[in-house]
mmCIF file of C-alpha atoms and ligand atoms in Angstrom:
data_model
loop_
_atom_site.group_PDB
_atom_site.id
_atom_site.type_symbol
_atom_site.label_atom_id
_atom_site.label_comp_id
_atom_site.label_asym_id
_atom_site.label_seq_id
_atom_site.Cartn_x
_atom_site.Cartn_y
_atom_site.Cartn_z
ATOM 1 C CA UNK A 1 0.000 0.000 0.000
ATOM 2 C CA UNK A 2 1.513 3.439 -0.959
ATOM 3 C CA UNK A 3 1.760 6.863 1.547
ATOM 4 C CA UNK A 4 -1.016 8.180 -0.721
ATOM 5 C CA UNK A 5 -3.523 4.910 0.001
ATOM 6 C CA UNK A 6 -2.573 4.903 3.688
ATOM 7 C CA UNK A 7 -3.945 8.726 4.133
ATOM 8 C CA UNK A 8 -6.702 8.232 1.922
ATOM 9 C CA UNK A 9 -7.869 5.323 4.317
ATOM 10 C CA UNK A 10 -7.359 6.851 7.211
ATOM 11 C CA UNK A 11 -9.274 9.654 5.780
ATOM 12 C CA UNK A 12 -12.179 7.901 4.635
ATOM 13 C CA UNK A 13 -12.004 6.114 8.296
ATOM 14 C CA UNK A 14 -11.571 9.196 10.227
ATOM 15 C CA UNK A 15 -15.044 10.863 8.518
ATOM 16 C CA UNK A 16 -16.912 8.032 8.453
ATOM 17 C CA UNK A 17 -16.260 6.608 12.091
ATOM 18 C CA UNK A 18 -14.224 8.068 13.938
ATOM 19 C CA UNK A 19 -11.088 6.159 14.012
ATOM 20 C CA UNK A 20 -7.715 7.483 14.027
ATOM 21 C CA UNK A 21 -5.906 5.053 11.913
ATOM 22 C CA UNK A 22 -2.428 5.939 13.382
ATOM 23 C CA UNK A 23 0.968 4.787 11.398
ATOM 24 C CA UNK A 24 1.799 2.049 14.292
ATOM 25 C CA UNK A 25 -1.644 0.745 12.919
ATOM 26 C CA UNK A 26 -0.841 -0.057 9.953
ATOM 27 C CA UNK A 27 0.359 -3.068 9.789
ATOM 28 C CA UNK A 28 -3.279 -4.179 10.917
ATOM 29 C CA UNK A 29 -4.912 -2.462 7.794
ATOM 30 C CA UNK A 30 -3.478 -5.713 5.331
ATOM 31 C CA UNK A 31 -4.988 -8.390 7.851
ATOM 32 C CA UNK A 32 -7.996 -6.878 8.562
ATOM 33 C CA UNK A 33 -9.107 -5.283 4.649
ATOM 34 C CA UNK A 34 -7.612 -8.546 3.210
ATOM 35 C CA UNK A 35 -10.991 -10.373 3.673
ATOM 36 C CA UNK A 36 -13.381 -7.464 2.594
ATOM 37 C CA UNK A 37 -11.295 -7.326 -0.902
ATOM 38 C CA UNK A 38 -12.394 -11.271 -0.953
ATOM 39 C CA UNK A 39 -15.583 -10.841 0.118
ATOM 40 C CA UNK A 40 -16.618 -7.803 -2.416
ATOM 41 C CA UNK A 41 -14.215 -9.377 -5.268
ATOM 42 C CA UNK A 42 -11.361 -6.874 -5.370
ATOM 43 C CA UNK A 43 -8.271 -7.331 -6.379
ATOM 44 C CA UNK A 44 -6.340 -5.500 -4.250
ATOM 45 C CA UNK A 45 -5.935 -3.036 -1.438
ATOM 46 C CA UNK A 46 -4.902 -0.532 -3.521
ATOM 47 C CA UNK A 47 -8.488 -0.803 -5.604
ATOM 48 C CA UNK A 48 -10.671 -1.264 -2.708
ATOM 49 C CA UNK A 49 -9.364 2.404 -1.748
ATOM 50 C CA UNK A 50 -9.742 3.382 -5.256
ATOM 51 C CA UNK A 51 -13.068 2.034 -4.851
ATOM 52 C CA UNK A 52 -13.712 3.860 -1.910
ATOM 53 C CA UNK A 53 -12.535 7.114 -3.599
ATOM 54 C CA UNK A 54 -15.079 6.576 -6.396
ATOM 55 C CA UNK A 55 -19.086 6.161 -6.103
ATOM 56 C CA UNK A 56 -20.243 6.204 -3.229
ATOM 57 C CA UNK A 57 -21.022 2.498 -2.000
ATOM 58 C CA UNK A 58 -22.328 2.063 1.331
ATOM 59 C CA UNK A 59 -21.832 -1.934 1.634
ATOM 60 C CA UNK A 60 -18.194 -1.995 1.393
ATOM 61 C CA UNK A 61 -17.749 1.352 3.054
ATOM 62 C CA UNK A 62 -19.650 -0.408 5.592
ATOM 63 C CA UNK A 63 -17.534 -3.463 5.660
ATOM 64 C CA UNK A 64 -14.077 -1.161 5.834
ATOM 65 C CA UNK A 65 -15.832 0.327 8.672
ATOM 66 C CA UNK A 66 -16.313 -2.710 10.433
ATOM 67 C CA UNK A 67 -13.043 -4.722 9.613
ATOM 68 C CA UNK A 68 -10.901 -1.575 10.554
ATOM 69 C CA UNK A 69 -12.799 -1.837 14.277
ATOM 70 C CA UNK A 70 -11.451 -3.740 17.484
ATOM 71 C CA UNK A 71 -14.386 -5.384 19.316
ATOM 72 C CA UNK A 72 -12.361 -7.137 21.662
ATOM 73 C CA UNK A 73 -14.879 -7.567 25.085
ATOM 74 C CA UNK A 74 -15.729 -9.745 27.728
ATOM 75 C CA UNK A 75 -18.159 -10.280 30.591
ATOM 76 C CA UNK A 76 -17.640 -8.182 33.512
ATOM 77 C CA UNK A 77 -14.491 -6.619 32.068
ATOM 78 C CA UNK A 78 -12.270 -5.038 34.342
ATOM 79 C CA UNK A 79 -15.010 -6.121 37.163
ATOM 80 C CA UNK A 80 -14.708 -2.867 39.060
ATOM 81 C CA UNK A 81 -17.468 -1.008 36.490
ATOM 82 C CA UNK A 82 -19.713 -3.877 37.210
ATOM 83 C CA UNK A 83 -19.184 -4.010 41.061
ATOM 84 C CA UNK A 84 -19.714 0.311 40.807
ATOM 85 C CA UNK A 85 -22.889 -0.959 38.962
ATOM 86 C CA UNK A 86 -24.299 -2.942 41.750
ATOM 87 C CA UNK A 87 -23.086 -1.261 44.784
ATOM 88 C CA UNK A 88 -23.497 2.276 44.147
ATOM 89 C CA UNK A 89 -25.123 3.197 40.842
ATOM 90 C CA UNK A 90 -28.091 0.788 40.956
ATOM 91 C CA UNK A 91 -28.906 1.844 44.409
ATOM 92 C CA UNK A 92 -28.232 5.552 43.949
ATOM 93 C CA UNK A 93 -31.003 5.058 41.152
ATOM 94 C CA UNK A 94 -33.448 3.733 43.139
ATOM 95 C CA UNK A 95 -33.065 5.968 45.604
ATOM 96 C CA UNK A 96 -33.014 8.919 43.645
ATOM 97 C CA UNK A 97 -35.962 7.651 40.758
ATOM 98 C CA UNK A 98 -38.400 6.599 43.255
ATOM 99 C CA UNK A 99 -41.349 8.974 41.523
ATOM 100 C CA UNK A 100 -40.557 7.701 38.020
ATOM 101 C CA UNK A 101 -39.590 4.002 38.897
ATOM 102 C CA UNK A 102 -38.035 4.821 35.621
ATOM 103 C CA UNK A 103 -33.936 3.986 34.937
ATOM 104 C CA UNK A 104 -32.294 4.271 31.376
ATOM 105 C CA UNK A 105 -28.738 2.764 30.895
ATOM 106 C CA UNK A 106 -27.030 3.083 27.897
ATOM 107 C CA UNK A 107 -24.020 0.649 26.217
ATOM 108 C CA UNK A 108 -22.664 2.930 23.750
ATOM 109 C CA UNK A 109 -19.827 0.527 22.372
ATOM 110 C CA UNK A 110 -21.290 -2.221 23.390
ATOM 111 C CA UNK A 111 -19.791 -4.782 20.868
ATOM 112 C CA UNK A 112 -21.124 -8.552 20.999
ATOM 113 C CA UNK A 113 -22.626 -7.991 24.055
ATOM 114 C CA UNK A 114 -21.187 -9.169 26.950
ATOM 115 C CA UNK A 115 -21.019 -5.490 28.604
ATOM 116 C CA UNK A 116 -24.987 -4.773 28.369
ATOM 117 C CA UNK A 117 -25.759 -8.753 28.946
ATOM 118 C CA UNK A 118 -23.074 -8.124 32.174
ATOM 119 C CA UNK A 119 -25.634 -5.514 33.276
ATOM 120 C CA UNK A 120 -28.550 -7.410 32.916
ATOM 121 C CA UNK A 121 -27.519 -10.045 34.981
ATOM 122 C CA UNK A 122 -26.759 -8.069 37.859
ATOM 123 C CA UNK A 123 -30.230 -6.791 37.251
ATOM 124 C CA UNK A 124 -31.763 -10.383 37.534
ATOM 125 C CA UNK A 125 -29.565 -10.735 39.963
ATOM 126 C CA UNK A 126 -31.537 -7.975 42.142
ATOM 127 C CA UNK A 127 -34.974 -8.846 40.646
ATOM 128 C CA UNK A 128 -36.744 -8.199 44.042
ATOM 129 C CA UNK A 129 -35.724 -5.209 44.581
ATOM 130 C CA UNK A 130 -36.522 -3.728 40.936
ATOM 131 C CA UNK A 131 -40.467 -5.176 40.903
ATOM 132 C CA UNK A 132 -42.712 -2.201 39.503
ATOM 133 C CA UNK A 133 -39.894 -0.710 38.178
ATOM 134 C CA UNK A 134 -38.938 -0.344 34.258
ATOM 135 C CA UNK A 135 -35.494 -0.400 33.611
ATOM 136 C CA UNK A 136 -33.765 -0.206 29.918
ATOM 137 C CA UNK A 137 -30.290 -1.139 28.458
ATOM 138 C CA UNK A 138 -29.833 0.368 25.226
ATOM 139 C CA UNK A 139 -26.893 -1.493 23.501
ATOM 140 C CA UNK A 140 -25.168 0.334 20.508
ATOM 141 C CA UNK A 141 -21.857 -0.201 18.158
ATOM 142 C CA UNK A 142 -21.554 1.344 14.864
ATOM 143 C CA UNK A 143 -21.194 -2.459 14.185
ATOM 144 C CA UNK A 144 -24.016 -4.251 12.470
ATOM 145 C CA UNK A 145 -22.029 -7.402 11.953
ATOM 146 C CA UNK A 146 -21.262 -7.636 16.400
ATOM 147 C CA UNK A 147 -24.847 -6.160 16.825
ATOM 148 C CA UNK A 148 -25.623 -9.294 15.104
ATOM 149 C CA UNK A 149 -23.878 -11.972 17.000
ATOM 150 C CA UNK A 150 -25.061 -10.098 20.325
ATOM 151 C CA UNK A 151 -28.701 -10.378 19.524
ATOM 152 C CA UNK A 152 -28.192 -13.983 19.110
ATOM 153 C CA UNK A 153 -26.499 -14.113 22.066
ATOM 154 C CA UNK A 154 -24.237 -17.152 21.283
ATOM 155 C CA UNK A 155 -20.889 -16.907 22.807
ATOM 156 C CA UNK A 156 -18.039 -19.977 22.855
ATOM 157 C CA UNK A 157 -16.542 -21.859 25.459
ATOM 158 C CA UNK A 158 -13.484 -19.121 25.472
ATOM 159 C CA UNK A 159 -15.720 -16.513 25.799
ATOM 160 C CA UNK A 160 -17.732 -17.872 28.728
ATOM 161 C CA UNK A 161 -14.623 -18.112 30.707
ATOM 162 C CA UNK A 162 -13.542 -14.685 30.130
ATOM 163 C CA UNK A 163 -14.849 -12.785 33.872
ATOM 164 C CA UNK A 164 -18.398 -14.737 33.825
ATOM 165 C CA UNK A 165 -18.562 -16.458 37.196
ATOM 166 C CA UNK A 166 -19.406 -19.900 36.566
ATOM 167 C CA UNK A 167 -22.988 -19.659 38.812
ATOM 168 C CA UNK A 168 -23.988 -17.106 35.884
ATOM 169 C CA UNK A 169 -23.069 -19.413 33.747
ATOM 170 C CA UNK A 170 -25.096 -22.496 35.001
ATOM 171 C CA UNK A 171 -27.814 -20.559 35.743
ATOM 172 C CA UNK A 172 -28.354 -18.008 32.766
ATOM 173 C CA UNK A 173 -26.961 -19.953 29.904
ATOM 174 C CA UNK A 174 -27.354 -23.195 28.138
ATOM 175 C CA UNK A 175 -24.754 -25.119 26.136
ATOM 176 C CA UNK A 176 -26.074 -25.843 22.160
ATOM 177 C CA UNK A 177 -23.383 -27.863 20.608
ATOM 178 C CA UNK A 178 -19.974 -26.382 21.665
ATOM 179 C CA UNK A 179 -21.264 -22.889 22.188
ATOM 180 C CA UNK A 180 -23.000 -21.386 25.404
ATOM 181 C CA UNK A 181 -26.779 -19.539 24.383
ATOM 182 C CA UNK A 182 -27.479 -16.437 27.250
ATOM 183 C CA UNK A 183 -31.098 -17.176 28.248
ATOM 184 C CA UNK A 184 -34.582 -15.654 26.738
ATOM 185 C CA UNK A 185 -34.889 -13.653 29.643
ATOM 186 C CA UNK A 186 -31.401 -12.052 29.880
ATOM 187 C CA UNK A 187 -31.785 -11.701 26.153
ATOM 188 C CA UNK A 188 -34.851 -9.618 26.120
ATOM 189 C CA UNK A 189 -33.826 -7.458 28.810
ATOM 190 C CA UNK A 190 -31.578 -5.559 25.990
ATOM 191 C CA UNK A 191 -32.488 -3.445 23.288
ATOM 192 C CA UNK A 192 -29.570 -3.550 20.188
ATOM 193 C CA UNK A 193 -28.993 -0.878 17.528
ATOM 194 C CA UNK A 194 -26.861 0.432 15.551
ATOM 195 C CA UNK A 195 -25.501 3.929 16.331
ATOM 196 C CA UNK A 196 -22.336 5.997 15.088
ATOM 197 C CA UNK A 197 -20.927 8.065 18.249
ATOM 198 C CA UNK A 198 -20.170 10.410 15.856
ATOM 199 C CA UNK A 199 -23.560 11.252 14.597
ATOM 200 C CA UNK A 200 -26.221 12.728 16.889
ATOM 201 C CA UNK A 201 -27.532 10.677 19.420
ATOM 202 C CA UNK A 202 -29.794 13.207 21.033
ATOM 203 C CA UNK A 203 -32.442 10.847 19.339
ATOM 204 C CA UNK A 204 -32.202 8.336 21.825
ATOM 205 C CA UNK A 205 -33.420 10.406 24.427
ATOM 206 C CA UNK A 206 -31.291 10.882 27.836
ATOM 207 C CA UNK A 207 -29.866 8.263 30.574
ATOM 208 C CA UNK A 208 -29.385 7.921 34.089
ATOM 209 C CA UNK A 209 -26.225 5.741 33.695
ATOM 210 C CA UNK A 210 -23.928 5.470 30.428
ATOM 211 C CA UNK A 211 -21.245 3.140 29.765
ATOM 212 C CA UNK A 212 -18.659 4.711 26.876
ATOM 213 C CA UNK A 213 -15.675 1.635 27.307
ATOM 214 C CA UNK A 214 -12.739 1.453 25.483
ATOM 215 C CA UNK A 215 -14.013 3.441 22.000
ATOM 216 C CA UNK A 216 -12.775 6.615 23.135
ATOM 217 C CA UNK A 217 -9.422 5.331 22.646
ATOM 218 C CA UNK A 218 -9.567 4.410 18.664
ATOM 219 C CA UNK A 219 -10.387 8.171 18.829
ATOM 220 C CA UNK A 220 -8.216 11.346 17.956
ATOM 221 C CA UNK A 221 -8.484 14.147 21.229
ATOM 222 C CA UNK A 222 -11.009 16.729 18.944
ATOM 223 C CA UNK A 223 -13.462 13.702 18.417
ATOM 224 C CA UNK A 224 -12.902 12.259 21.766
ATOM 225 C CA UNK A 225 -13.738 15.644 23.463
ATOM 226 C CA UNK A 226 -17.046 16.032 20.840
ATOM 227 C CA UNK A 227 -18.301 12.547 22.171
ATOM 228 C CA UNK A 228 -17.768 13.499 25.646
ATOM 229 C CA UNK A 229 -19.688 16.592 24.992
ATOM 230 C CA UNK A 230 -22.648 15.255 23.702
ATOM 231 C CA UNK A 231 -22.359 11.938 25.809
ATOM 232 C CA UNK A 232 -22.586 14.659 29.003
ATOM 233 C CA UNK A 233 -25.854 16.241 27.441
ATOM 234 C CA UNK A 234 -27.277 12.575 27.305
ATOM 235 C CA UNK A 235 -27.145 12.625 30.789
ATOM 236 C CA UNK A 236 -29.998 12.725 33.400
ATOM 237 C CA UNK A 237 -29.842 15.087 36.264
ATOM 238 C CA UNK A 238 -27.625 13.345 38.428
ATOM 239 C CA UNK A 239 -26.223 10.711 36.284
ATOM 240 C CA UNK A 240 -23.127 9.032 35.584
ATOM 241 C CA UNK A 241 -20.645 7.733 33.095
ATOM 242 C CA UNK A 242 -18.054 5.117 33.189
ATOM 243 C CA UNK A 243 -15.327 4.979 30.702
ATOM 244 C CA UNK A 244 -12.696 1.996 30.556
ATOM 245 C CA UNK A 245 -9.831 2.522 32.619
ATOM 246 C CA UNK A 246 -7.575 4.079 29.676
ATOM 247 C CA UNK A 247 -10.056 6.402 28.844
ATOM 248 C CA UNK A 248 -10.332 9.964 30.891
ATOM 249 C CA UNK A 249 -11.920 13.134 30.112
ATOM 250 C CA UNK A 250 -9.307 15.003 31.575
ATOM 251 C CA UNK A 251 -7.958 17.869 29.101
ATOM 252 C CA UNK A 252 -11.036 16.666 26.550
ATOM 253 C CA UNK A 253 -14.006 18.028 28.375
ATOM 254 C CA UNK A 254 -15.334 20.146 31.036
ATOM 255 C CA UNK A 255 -18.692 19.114 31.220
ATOM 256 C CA UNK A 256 -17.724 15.843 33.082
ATOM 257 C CA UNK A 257 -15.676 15.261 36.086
ATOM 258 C CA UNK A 258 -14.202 12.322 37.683
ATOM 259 C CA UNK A 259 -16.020 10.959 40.537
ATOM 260 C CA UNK A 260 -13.727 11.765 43.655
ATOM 261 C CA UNK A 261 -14.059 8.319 45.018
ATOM 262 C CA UNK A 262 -14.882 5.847 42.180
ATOM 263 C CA UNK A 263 -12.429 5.317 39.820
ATOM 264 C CA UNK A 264 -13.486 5.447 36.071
ATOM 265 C CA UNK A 265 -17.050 7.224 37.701
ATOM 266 C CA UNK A 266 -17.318 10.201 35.306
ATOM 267 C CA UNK A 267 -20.277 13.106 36.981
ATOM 268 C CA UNK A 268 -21.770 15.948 35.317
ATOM 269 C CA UNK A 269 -19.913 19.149 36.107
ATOM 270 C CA UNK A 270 -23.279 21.534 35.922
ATOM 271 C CA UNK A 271 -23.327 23.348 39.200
ATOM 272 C CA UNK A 272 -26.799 22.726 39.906
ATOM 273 C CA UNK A 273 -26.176 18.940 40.272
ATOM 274 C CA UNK A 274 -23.794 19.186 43.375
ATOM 275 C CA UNK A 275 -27.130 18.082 45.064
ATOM 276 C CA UNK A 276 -28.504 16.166 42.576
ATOM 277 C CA UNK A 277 -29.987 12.539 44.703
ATOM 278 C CA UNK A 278 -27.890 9.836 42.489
ATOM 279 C CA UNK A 279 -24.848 12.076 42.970
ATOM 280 C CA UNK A 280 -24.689 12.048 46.604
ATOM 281 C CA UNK A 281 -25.401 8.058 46.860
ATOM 282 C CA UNK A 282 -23.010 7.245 44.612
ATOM 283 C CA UNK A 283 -20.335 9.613 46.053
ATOM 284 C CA UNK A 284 -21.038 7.870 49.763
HETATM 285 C C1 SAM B 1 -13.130 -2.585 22.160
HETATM 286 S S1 SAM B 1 -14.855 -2.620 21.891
HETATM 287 C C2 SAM B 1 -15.456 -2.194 23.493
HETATM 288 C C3 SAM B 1 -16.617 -3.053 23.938
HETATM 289 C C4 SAM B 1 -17.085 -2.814 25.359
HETATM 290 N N1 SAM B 1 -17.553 -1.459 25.557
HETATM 291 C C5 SAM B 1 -16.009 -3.154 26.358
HETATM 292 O O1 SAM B 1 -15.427 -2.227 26.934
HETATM 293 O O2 SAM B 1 -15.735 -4.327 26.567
HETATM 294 C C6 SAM B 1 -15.074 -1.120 20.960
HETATM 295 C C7 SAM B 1 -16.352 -1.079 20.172
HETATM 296 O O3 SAM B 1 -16.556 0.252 19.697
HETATM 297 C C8 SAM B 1 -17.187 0.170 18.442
HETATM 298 N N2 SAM B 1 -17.008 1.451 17.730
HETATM 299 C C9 SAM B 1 -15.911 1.898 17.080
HETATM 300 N N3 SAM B 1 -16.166 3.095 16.523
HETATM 301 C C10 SAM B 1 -17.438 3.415 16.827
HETATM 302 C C11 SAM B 1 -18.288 4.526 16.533
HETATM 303 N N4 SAM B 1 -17.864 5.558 15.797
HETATM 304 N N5 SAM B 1 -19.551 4.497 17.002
HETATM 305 C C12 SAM B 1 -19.999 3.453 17.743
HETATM 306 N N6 SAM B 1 -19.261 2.379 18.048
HETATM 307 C C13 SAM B 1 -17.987 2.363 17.600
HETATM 308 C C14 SAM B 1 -16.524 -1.006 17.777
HETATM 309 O O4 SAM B 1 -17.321 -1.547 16.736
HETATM 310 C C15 SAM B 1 -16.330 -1.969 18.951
HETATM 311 O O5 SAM B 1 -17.345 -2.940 19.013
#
């Protein structure tokens, strides 16, 4: 691939998702466009970016897209965002949503799943506590083809024994052949969709509690801070975000702060929610 091919993928990459195709990633681009050329019937990488450069075509920009990401997840990754989940967030919400019984949580990279499905166990998990009230997971990635395998909800026996405690796995799974099927229930708990962070999301309406992991990071610091931004407006009164533990929004954006207790606990910075009722439980 020539200098000239290199910047005009990382061009079309950068506008169309997001992703900062850096120079130390380049030895990925060969690997990972190698199959789409196959798949769509080109001969090369240099004509799949001429192709790219020519008529628009929204299947293989698509499938650029999606090669060119890194999904890698796993249940209850990095534990500490799940343990934050059930010890402070989920109570601070139900202490602070009491008239609305209403709580909206958003997965806004969420991959094949196992983040939002991580959730949703913890939920089941505290099923007596939550009777009456309606609670949401949103699940997005700019990702049809993970979005797909999520909603399926197949995983293999590798993935199972990434972080999911073996009583979650007996009781909310069920083995099909040599892969592991999350149950019905779990399942249906979660709504998927497919969402670029870089278009508007003010769609989706706004959240008590959003989880942005480990996408910030494929991002440059102007699209990271623009995210941040608009990920902060998504926010309820008194809400919270949790980014993965590379991930900061220190020098990107003003409009959250890091908890001063919880690490990777992001807060609103508006004033006005000093008081706010999920605030003060989850800074206790
Ligand atoms: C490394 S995974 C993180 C999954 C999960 N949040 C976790 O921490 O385990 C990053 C995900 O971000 C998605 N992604 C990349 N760019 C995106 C964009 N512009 N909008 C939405 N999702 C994006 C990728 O498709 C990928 O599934």
């Amino acid at each position: 691939m020539t200098e000239a091919d290199f910047d005009a993928l990382r061009s079309f990459l950068k506008a169309r998702s997001g992703l900062a195709l850096t120079a130390e990633k380049r030895y990925l681009v060969e690997s990972r466009l190698g199959p789409v050329c196959q798949r769509f019937g080109i001969a090369s990488l240099s004509a799949l970016i001429g192709r790219l450069k020519g008529a628009p075509d929204p299947a293989l920009e698509q499938a650029v897209v999606e090669a060119m990401t890194t999904n890698e997840t796993f249940f209850f990754r990095d534990r500490t965002p799940f343990d934050l989940f059930r010890q402070v967030l989920l109570p601070g919400c139900l202490a602070a949503r009491g008239s609305t019984r209403r709580i909206r949580i958003w997965c806004a990279a969420a991959s094949t799943g196992q983040e939002p499905y991580s959730l949703a166990m913890i939920l089941k998990e505290s099923a007596q506590k939550l009777t009456g009230w309606n609670i949401e997971i949103l699940a997005t990635d700019i990702s049809t083809e993970v979005l797909e395998k999520a909603k399926a909800g197949y995983y293999t026996q590798f993935e199972v024994q990434r972080g999911l405690p073996i009583q979650l796995l007996l009781k909310y799974f069920t083995q099909e052949g040599d892969r592991w099927r999350i149950s019905e229930e779990i399942r249906s708990m979660v709504q998927f969709k497919p969402l670029n962070l870089i278009h508007s999301f003010g769609a989706l309406g706004t959240f008590d509690i959003i989880y942005c992991r480990n996408v910030l990071i494929y991002f440059d610091a102007p699209t990271k801070a623009d995210v941040l931004r608009r990920i902060a407006q998504a926010l309820n009164p008194g809400g919270a975000v949790l980014l993965g533990a590379a991930e900061t929004v220190i020098g990107l954006s003003d409009a959250l702060v890091p908890h001063p207790e919880h690490r990777g606990l992001y807060v609103p910075s508006r004033p006005a929610e000093a008081t706010a009722p999920l605030r003060l439980v989850a800074s206790r």
